[in-house]
Amino acid sequence: DIVMTQSPDSLAVSLGERATINCKSSQSVLYSSNNKNYLAWYQQKPGQPPKLLIYWASTRESGVPDRFSGSGSGTDFTLTISSLQAEDVAVYYCQQYYSSFTFGPGTKVDIK
Amino acid sequence: QVQLVQSGAEVKKPGASVKVSCKASGYTFTGYYMHWVRQAPGQGLEWMGWINPNSGGTNYAQKFQGRVTMTRDTSISTAYMELSRLRSDDTAVYYCARGRYYYDSSGLIFTDFQHWGQGTLVTVSS
């Protein structure tokens, strides 16, 4: 199974500042035939189901604010919130769908 | 709009079974695979398996093989997940999630989970 790790476990960022979350896979999730990274990012607020933010590592889901961006390739990925808003307080998970499905342990984002 | 509405919370004793339903609306039920994902209290997300609502075909995570059964009723656009021989560590919120997929030369390729149900809390306690 592909193991996903995330760092940091939690972070606190001032309103309007940048938040950066890292995700690493135990093996590459880049599919060479189409040059796509089989990685998604989800946001989960307390008491709610996860919400898809980013797929193919960097494609924003429809309706997701453009302050959210994804980057990276192969085994190392980043989710960036360019200007943190109060409504972005949540736990963020990365997920690989290259081989079956596994999620990272999550990163909790709070306001400083 | 796509909606996945799950059944209500359950309390079960160890060794019992639980069956959670997920009623879909706003799209063609048989056109998308349905996944089940669980989340233990304060923990992360764990994929359990999928069902093809069109054919009824299933694929379960190895961890749940022999204990989980996923079914569907196309007449009412509802998917079901039944977990048997419950243990205390099965206490979790169980989600259904509609997944996306495509076909290429390799065959069926699954991608992300675009829509999620609201979750069903299953508590296993004696």
XYZ file of C-alpha atoms in Angstrom:
238
model
C 0.000 0.000 0.000
C 1.099 3.563 -0.635
C 1.600 5.365 2.674
C 0.849 9.072 2.820
C 2.467 11.366 5.367
C 1.750 15.035 6.043
C 3.589 17.842 7.761
C 3.144 19.649 9.981
C 0.522 17.934 12.139
C -0.933 21.364 12.862
C -0.202 24.997 12.195
C -1.532 28.364 13.278
C -1.429 31.233 10.822
C -2.512 34.845 11.132
C -5.472 35.997 9.091
C -4.330 37.042 5.634
C -1.055 35.155 5.888
C 0.059 32.103 3.899
C -0.451 28.541 5.088
C 1.565 25.701 3.577
C 0.876 22.000 4.073
C 3.154 19.242 2.823
C 2.233 15.728 1.740
C 4.598 12.913 0.850
C 3.798 9.531 -0.683
C 5.866 6.384 -0.085
C 6.091 5.855 -3.832
C 5.505 7.999 -6.874
C 1.875 8.722 -7.780
C 2.846 10.132 -11.173
C 1.341 8.091 -14.010
C 3.911 8.300 -16.774
C 1.541 7.621 -19.658
C -0.430 10.826 -19.086
C 1.977 12.781 -16.849
C -0.710 13.222 -14.199
C -0.217 13.003 -10.454
C -2.951 10.914 -8.865
C -3.338 13.087 -5.793
C -6.199 15.048 -4.258
C -6.633 17.430 -1.340
C -9.695 17.610 0.913
C -10.850 20.075 3.546
C -12.837 18.851 6.550
C -14.506 21.230 8.975
C -15.746 19.994 12.372
C -18.876 17.905 12.106
C -18.823 17.940 8.305
C -17.767 15.457 5.643
C -14.593 16.082 3.662
C -14.847 18.469 0.733
C -12.789 18.029 -2.421
C -10.517 21.023 -3.029
C -7.851 19.915 -5.508
C -7.425 16.940 -7.843
C -4.647 15.892 -10.210
C -2.418 17.562 -7.602
C -3.074 21.071 -8.895
C -6.556 21.365 -10.454
C -9.002 23.295 -8.308
C -12.473 21.822 -7.978
C -15.264 24.048 -9.270
C -16.267 26.682 -6.711
C -13.095 26.443 -4.651
C -11.574 29.885 -3.999
C -8.382 30.640 -5.903
C -6.476 31.250 -2.660
C -6.183 27.440 -2.543
C -3.505 25.978 -4.791
C -1.789 22.628 -5.122
C 1.665 21.850 -6.445
C 4.260 19.109 -6.581
C 4.944 15.930 -8.491
C 6.042 12.351 -7.961
C 6.203 11.906 -4.205
C 6.170 15.447 -2.793
C 3.177 17.745 -2.812
C 2.072 21.028 -1.262
C -1.271 22.668 -0.545
C -1.021 26.424 -0.162
C -3.625 28.799 1.189
C -2.321 32.143 -0.020
C -4.264 34.380 2.364
C -5.862 32.549 5.261
C -9.496 33.374 6.001
C -11.438 32.524 9.146
C -13.550 30.020 7.222
C -10.428 28.054 6.246
C -10.008 26.671 9.785
C -10.219 22.942 9.162
C -8.263 19.721 8.839
C -6.727 19.143 5.432
C -6.066 15.679 4.001
C -4.130 14.548 0.964
C -5.205 11.354 -0.811
C -3.552 9.224 -3.456
C -5.635 7.355 -6.005
C -2.733 5.880 -7.995
C -3.041 2.478 -6.358
C -6.220 1.891 -4.430
C -6.900 4.819 -2.107
C -5.046 6.066 0.945
C -5.239 9.303 2.862
C -2.671 11.249 4.814
C -3.169 11.670 8.573
C -4.354 15.255 8.196
C -3.055 18.728 9.069
C -5.064 20.980 11.344
C -5.069 24.654 10.409
C -5.996 27.273 13.021
C -5.893 31.034 13.346
C -2.955 32.500 15.265
C -27.536 19.144 -7.427
C -25.884 15.951 -6.293
C -26.999 14.806 -2.848
C -26.059 11.754 -0.835
C -28.248 11.317 2.234
C -27.252 8.669 4.742
C -29.228 6.860 7.391
C -29.157 7.853 11.036
C -26.820 7.006 13.866
C -26.661 3.442 15.162
C -25.626 1.857 18.445
C -24.649 -1.792 18.250
C -23.243 -4.421 20.582
C -19.974 -6.184 19.831
C -20.505 -9.100 17.468
C -23.585 -7.557 15.850
C -23.942 -6.208 12.314
C -24.853 -2.763 11.042
C -26.249 -1.700 7.679
C -25.867 1.922 6.589
C -27.755 3.349 3.639
C -26.845 6.156 1.237
C -29.628 7.575 -0.948
C -28.441 9.391 -4.048
C -30.236 12.122 -5.951
C -29.456 14.748 -8.543
C -27.637 12.436 -10.941
C -27.894 9.046 -12.622
C -27.222 6.614 -9.768
C -25.894 3.865 -12.014
C -23.406 6.166 -13.698
C -20.929 6.568 -10.850
C -19.147 4.230 -8.466
C -19.914 4.638 -4.783
C -17.154 4.393 -2.216
C -17.363 3.933 1.527
C -14.887 5.657 3.835
C -14.795 5.605 7.610
C -13.338 7.923 10.244
C -12.790 6.819 13.822
C -13.242 9.522 16.487
C -10.501 12.119 16.161
C -8.758 10.048 13.509
C -8.121 10.143 9.777
C -9.950 8.720 6.771
C -9.913 5.042 5.803
C -11.194 3.703 2.494
C -13.317 0.556 2.842
C -14.323 -0.317 -0.691
C -16.526 0.514 -3.661
C -19.590 -0.714 -5.428
C -20.513 -0.294 -9.066
C -24.218 0.574 -8.837
C -24.747 -0.475 -12.450
C -23.449 -4.035 -12.202
C -23.390 -4.547 -8.447
C -19.693 -5.400 -8.673
C -17.648 -4.656 -5.588
C -14.070 -4.265 -4.446
C -13.222 -4.258 -0.755
C -10.101 -3.124 1.065
C -8.216 -6.171 2.295
C -8.678 -5.091 5.908
C -12.456 -5.483 5.619
C -12.632 -8.585 3.397
C -15.018 -11.105 4.892
C -16.731 -8.555 7.153
C -18.095 -5.943 4.755
C -20.805 -6.287 2.132
C -21.767 -3.469 -0.227
C -25.028 -3.671 -2.124
C -27.392 -1.370 -3.953
C -31.030 -0.995 -4.912
C -31.210 0.820 -8.214
C -34.999 1.230 -7.973
C -34.528 3.683 -5.114
C -31.009 4.935 -5.980
C -29.612 3.707 -2.701
C -26.319 2.098 -1.788
C -25.772 0.065 1.353
C -22.758 -0.899 3.437
C -23.105 -3.722 5.929
C -20.340 -4.457 8.418
C -20.546 -7.610 10.490
C -18.878 -8.994 13.623
C -18.583 -5.489 14.983
C -15.825 -4.622 17.465
C -15.340 -1.565 19.613
C -12.706 -0.258 17.207
C -15.344 -0.151 14.461
C -16.840 2.849 16.246
C -16.593 5.544 13.589
C -18.427 7.857 11.248
C -19.094 6.030 7.994
C -19.324 8.062 4.793
C -20.487 7.215 1.312
C -18.719 9.149 -1.425
C -19.372 9.341 -5.150
C -16.158 8.777 -7.010
C -15.027 9.867 -10.422
C -13.378 7.558 -12.935
C -12.364 7.258 -16.553
C -11.240 4.613 -18.992
C -7.937 4.457 -20.802
C -5.917 1.754 -22.556
C -5.275 0.147 -19.152
C -8.989 -0.069 -18.391
C -10.941 1.496 -15.544
C -9.089 4.239 -13.651
C -10.508 5.678 -10.440
C -9.827 9.230 -9.368
C -11.059 11.486 -6.563
C -14.173 11.463 -4.366
C -16.194 14.417 -5.557
C -19.338 14.231 -3.426
C -19.812 12.922 0.103
C -22.753 11.951 2.282
C -23.196 13.630 5.640
C -21.866 10.612 7.523
C -23.418 8.036 9.853
C -22.048 7.517 13.358
C -21.879 3.875 14.332
C -21.110 3.259 17.984
C -20.133 -0.235 19.100
C -20.471 -0.672 22.828
C -21.553 -3.355 25.248
